Amino acid sequence: MPALIHVLTNRELTLLDPSSWDDKNDSFFLSTYKEKKKLKSVLALCFTRESETYHHWRVFSSGASGVCVHFNASELESTFSKVKDVKFKEVSYLKVDDLRNSRPKTAELPFIKRIPYKHENESRALWESKSEEVMFLNVPIDLSAIVRITLSPWLHPSLRKNVVASLKRIDGCKSIPMWRSTLTENSDWKKYGASAT
């Protein structure tokens, strides 16, 4: 929720240093890329092209304050194409044997992950600099690039109305569709199960 409020209020996305990522294989490839290219900064922001999954909520946005921001893919790509030194590409998923048999090129390192992460179907924005040493980069975004906002399935239903009302009070956000995920408890799903014959 704090990151969402930042995005909506400041109309910007933030690329961060990947050194703190859970996937140490991934952060190692990015630090190796930085070292081999003699860069002072490498910052990234990751997106998925997949539909909502339990994995996404539990791993990336666990708890009642989690959110999922759905972007228009072409507008998102256009946003990053306007920023100097930002690359926006899909990630390739490889097996250890793939790397053993054919070593990657340095330029490929930021966009390679191990195959167990394939279900993430990730695209990544990457910014690099040989001269600037920074820990984050804010990229301006038009709110029209946001298709909808989904609130955590663990947000108590009694809080949804007030949370949505607060977010819609942010300038320019009134028309953005917002709702609470029903992934972990869906009334239609349960109704159909109850009517089993």
Short mmCIF file of C-alpha atoms in Angstrom, two decimals:
data_model
loop_
_atom_site.label_atom_id
_atom_site.label_comp_id
_atom_site.label_asym_id
_atom_site.label_seq_id
_atom_site.Cartn_x
_atom_site.Cartn_y
_atom_site.Cartn_z
CA MET A 1 0.00 0.00 0.00
CA PRO A 2 2.76 2.55 0.73
CA ALA A 3 4.29 1.95 -2.72
CA LEU A 4 0.87 2.28 -4.38
CA ILE A 5 0.21 5.59 -2.61
CA HIS A 6 3.62 6.78 -3.83
CA VAL A 7 2.81 5.76 -7.43
CA LEU A 8 -0.62 7.40 -7.41
CA THR A 9 0.37 10.57 -5.57
CA ASN A 10 3.67 11.26 -7.31
CA ARG A 11 2.76 9.65 -10.65
CA GLU A 12 6.01 7.74 -10.83
CA LEU A 13 7.39 4.21 -10.72
CA THR A 14 10.59 3.53 -8.80
CA LEU A 15 13.43 1.33 -9.99
CA LEU A 16 15.56 -0.02 -7.12
CA ASP A 17 18.90 -1.69 -6.52
CA PRO A 18 18.34 -5.47 -6.88
CA SER A 19 20.91 -6.45 -4.24
CA SER A 20 18.20 -7.12 -1.65
CA TRP A 21 16.10 -9.47 -3.85
CA ASP A 22 15.14 -12.88 -2.42
CA ASP A 23 16.39 -14.67 -5.53
CA LYS A 24 20.14 -14.48 -4.95
CA ASN A 25 20.82 -16.13 -8.33
CA ASP A 26 19.00 -13.25 -9.99
CA SER A 27 20.69 -10.51 -7.95
CA PHE A 28 24.07 -12.20 -8.56
CA PHE A 29 23.55 -12.03 -12.33
CA LEU A 30 22.72 -8.32 -12.04
CA SER A 31 25.76 -7.59 -9.86
CA THR A 32 27.95 -9.58 -12.28
CA TYR A 33 26.50 -7.54 -15.16
CA LYS A 34 27.28 -4.33 -13.24
CA GLU A 35 30.84 -5.45 -12.53
CA LYS A 36 31.60 -6.71 -16.05
CA LYS A 37 30.26 -3.51 -17.64
CA LYS A 38 32.03 -1.32 -15.04
CA LEU A 39 28.79 0.40 -14.07
CA LYS A 40 28.21 2.57 -11.02
CA SER A 41 24.48 1.77 -10.84
CA VAL A 42 22.08 -0.91 -12.01
CA LEU A 43 18.44 -0.50 -10.99
CA ALA A 44 15.40 -2.59 -11.89
CA LEU A 45 11.65 -2.94 -11.57
CA CYS A 46 9.85 -6.20 -12.38
CA PHE A 47 6.38 -6.89 -13.76
CA THR A 48 4.43 -10.06 -14.52
CA ARG A 49 2.31 -10.75 -17.56
CA GLU A 50 0.48 -13.54 -15.72
CA SER A 51 -2.99 -13.48 -14.23
CA GLU A 52 -3.41 -13.31 -10.48
CA THR A 53 -1.96 -16.30 -8.61
CA TYR A 54 -1.68 -17.29 -4.98
CA HIS A 55 2.11 -17.33 -5.46
CA HIS A 56 2.17 -13.67 -6.51
CA TRP A 57 0.16 -12.57 -3.50
CA ARG A 58 2.03 -14.68 -0.96
CA VAL A 59 5.57 -13.98 -2.23
CA PHE A 60 5.41 -10.38 -3.44
CA SER A 61 2.53 -8.81 -1.58
CA SER A 62 1.71 -10.87 1.48
CA GLY A 63 -0.59 -9.45 4.12
CA ALA A 64 -3.54 -7.08 4.22
CA SER A 65 -1.63 -4.11 2.76
CA GLY A 66 -0.64 -5.92 -0.46
CA VAL A 67 -1.83 -4.58 -3.81
CA CYS A 68 -1.63 -5.53 -7.47
CA VAL A 69 -1.45 -2.72 -10.03
CA HIS A 70 -2.61 -3.76 -13.50
CA PHE A 71 -0.97 -1.74 -16.28
CA ASN A 72 -1.75 -1.31 -19.94
CA ALA A 73 1.29 -3.14 -21.38
CA SER A 74 1.81 -0.86 -24.39
CA GLU A 75 1.54 2.31 -22.27
CA LEU A 76 3.98 0.86 -19.75
CA GLU A 77 6.48 0.05 -22.51
CA SER A 78 6.01 3.54 -23.94
CA THR A 79 6.69 5.04 -20.48
CA PHE A 80 10.04 3.27 -20.21
CA SER A 81 11.00 3.95 -23.83
CA LYS A 82 11.00 7.70 -23.02
CA VAL A 83 13.61 7.35 -20.26
CA LYS A 84 17.27 7.53 -21.23
CA ASP A 85 19.22 4.33 -20.53
CA VAL A 86 16.17 2.23 -19.58
CA LYS A 87 15.71 -1.16 -21.24
CA PHE A 88 12.36 -2.94 -20.93
CA LYS A 89 12.47 -6.60 -21.91
CA GLU A 90 10.93 -9.97 -21.20
CA VAL A 91 12.92 -12.35 -19.02
CA SER A 92 14.14 -15.69 -20.44
CA TYR A 93 13.98 -18.78 -18.25
CA LEU A 94 16.78 -21.32 -18.52
CA LYS A 95 17.95 -24.54 -16.91
CA VAL A 96 21.38 -24.85 -15.31
CA ASP A 97 22.23 -27.26 -18.17
CA ASP A 98 21.37 -24.53 -20.69
CA LEU A 99 24.08 -22.30 -19.17
CA ARG A 100 26.49 -25.20 -18.85
CA ASN A 101 26.14 -25.94 -22.57
CA SER A 102 26.08 -22.35 -23.79
CA ARG A 103 27.46 -19.52 -21.65
CA PRO A 104 25.34 -16.37 -21.62
CA LYS A 105 26.50 -13.08 -23.05
CA THR A 106 27.04 -10.32 -20.49
CA ALA A 107 24.21 -8.26 -22.06
CA GLU A 108 21.78 -11.15 -21.41
CA LEU A 109 22.50 -11.49 -17.67
CA PRO A 110 19.86 -8.99 -16.40
CA PHE A 111 17.13 -10.79 -18.34
CA ILE A 112 17.84 -14.44 -17.43
CA LYS A 113 16.29 -16.41 -14.57
CA ARG A 114 16.20 -20.05 -13.58
CA ILE A 115 13.36 -22.09 -15.05
CA PRO A 116 11.59 -22.69 -11.70
CA TYR A 117 10.56 -19.00 -11.91
CA LYS A 118 8.99 -19.41 -15.38
CA HIS A 119 5.44 -19.10 -14.00
CA GLU A 120 6.25 -15.46 -13.15
CA ASN A 121 6.30 -14.60 -16.89
CA GLU A 122 8.31 -11.52 -16.02
CA SER A 123 9.20 -8.37 -17.90
CA ARG A 124 11.81 -6.10 -16.40
CA ALA A 125 12.75 -2.44 -16.63
CA LEU A 126 16.49 -1.96 -16.21
CA TRP A 127 18.43 1.29 -15.87
CA GLU A 128 22.20 1.53 -15.76
CA SER A 129 24.80 4.26 -15.42
CA LYS A 130 28.56 4.40 -15.76
CA SER A 131 28.74 7.77 -14.01
CA GLU A 132 25.94 8.04 -11.42
CA GLU A 133 25.91 6.03 -8.21
CA VAL A 134 22.28 5.98 -7.04
CA MET A 135 20.00 3.56 -5.15
CA PHE A 136 16.74 4.41 -6.94
CA LEU A 137 15.34 6.09 -10.03
CA ASN A 138 11.84 7.56 -10.27
CA VAL A 139 10.23 7.29 -13.70
CA PRO A 140 7.22 9.54 -14.47
CA ILE A 141 4.06 7.66 -15.43
CA ASP A 142 0.66 8.82 -16.61
CA LEU A 143 -2.12 7.39 -14.44
CA SER A 144 -3.95 6.40 -17.64
CA ALA A 145 -1.44 3.53 -17.87
CA ILE A 146 -3.13 1.95 -14.82
CA VAL A 147 -6.00 -0.31 -15.88
CA ARG A 148 -7.11 -1.28 -12.37
CA ILE A 149 -5.95 -1.86 -8.81
CA THR A 150 -6.63 -5.08 -6.92
CA LEU A 151 -6.41 -5.06 -3.15
CA SER A 152 -5.11 -7.98 -1.10
CA PRO A 153 -7.33 -11.02 -0.57
CA TRP A 154 -6.27 -10.75 3.09
CA LEU A 155 -7.66 -7.23 3.46
CA HIS A 156 -10.69 -7.68 5.71
CA PRO A 157 -13.86 -7.12 3.63
CA SER A 158 -15.10 -4.54 6.14
CA LEU A 159 -12.08 -2.33 5.34
CA ARG A 160 -12.36 -2.45 1.54
CA LYS A 161 -14.85 0.39 1.12
CA ASN A 162 -12.82 2.89 3.16
CA VAL A 163 -9.50 1.90 1.60
CA VAL A 164 -10.93 2.32 -1.91
CA ALA A 165 -12.53 5.65 -0.96
CA SER A 166 -9.19 6.92 0.40
CA LEU A 167 -7.30 5.88 -2.74
CA LYS A 168 -9.91 7.45 -5.02
CA ARG A 169 -9.51 10.77 -3.17
CA ILE A 170 -5.96 11.00 -4.56
CA ASP A 171 -6.00 13.51 -7.40
CA GLY A 172 -6.68 11.79 -10.75
CA CYS A 173 -7.61 8.39 -9.25
CA LYS A 174 -11.41 8.62 -9.03
CA SER A 175 -12.01 6.69 -12.26
CA ILE A 176 -9.45 3.91 -11.68
CA PRO A 177 -11.35 0.65 -11.01
CA MET A 178 -10.41 -0.82 -7.62
CA TRP A 179 -11.57 -3.95 -5.87
CA ARG A 180 -10.49 -6.59 -3.37
CA SER A 181 -9.22 -9.92 -4.69
CA THR A 182 -11.46 -12.93 -4.08
CA LEU A 183 -8.67 -15.41 -4.80
CA THR A 184 -8.72 -17.00 -1.34
CA GLU A 185 -12.48 -16.77 -0.83
CA ASN A 186 -14.91 -16.42 -3.72
CA SER A 187 -18.66 -16.54 -3.06
CA ASP A 188 -19.54 -17.83 -6.57
CA TRP A 189 -16.94 -20.60 -6.30
CA LYS A 190 -18.36 -21.67 -2.95
CA LYS A 191 -21.96 -21.39 -4.20
CA TYR A 192 -21.23 -23.71 -7.14
CA GLY A 193 -19.50 -26.15 -4.83
CA ALA A 194 -22.44 -26.11 -2.42
CA SER A 195 -24.79 -26.94 -5.31
CA ALA A 196 -22.84 -30.08 -6.27
CA THR A 197 -25.12 -32.94 -7.31
#
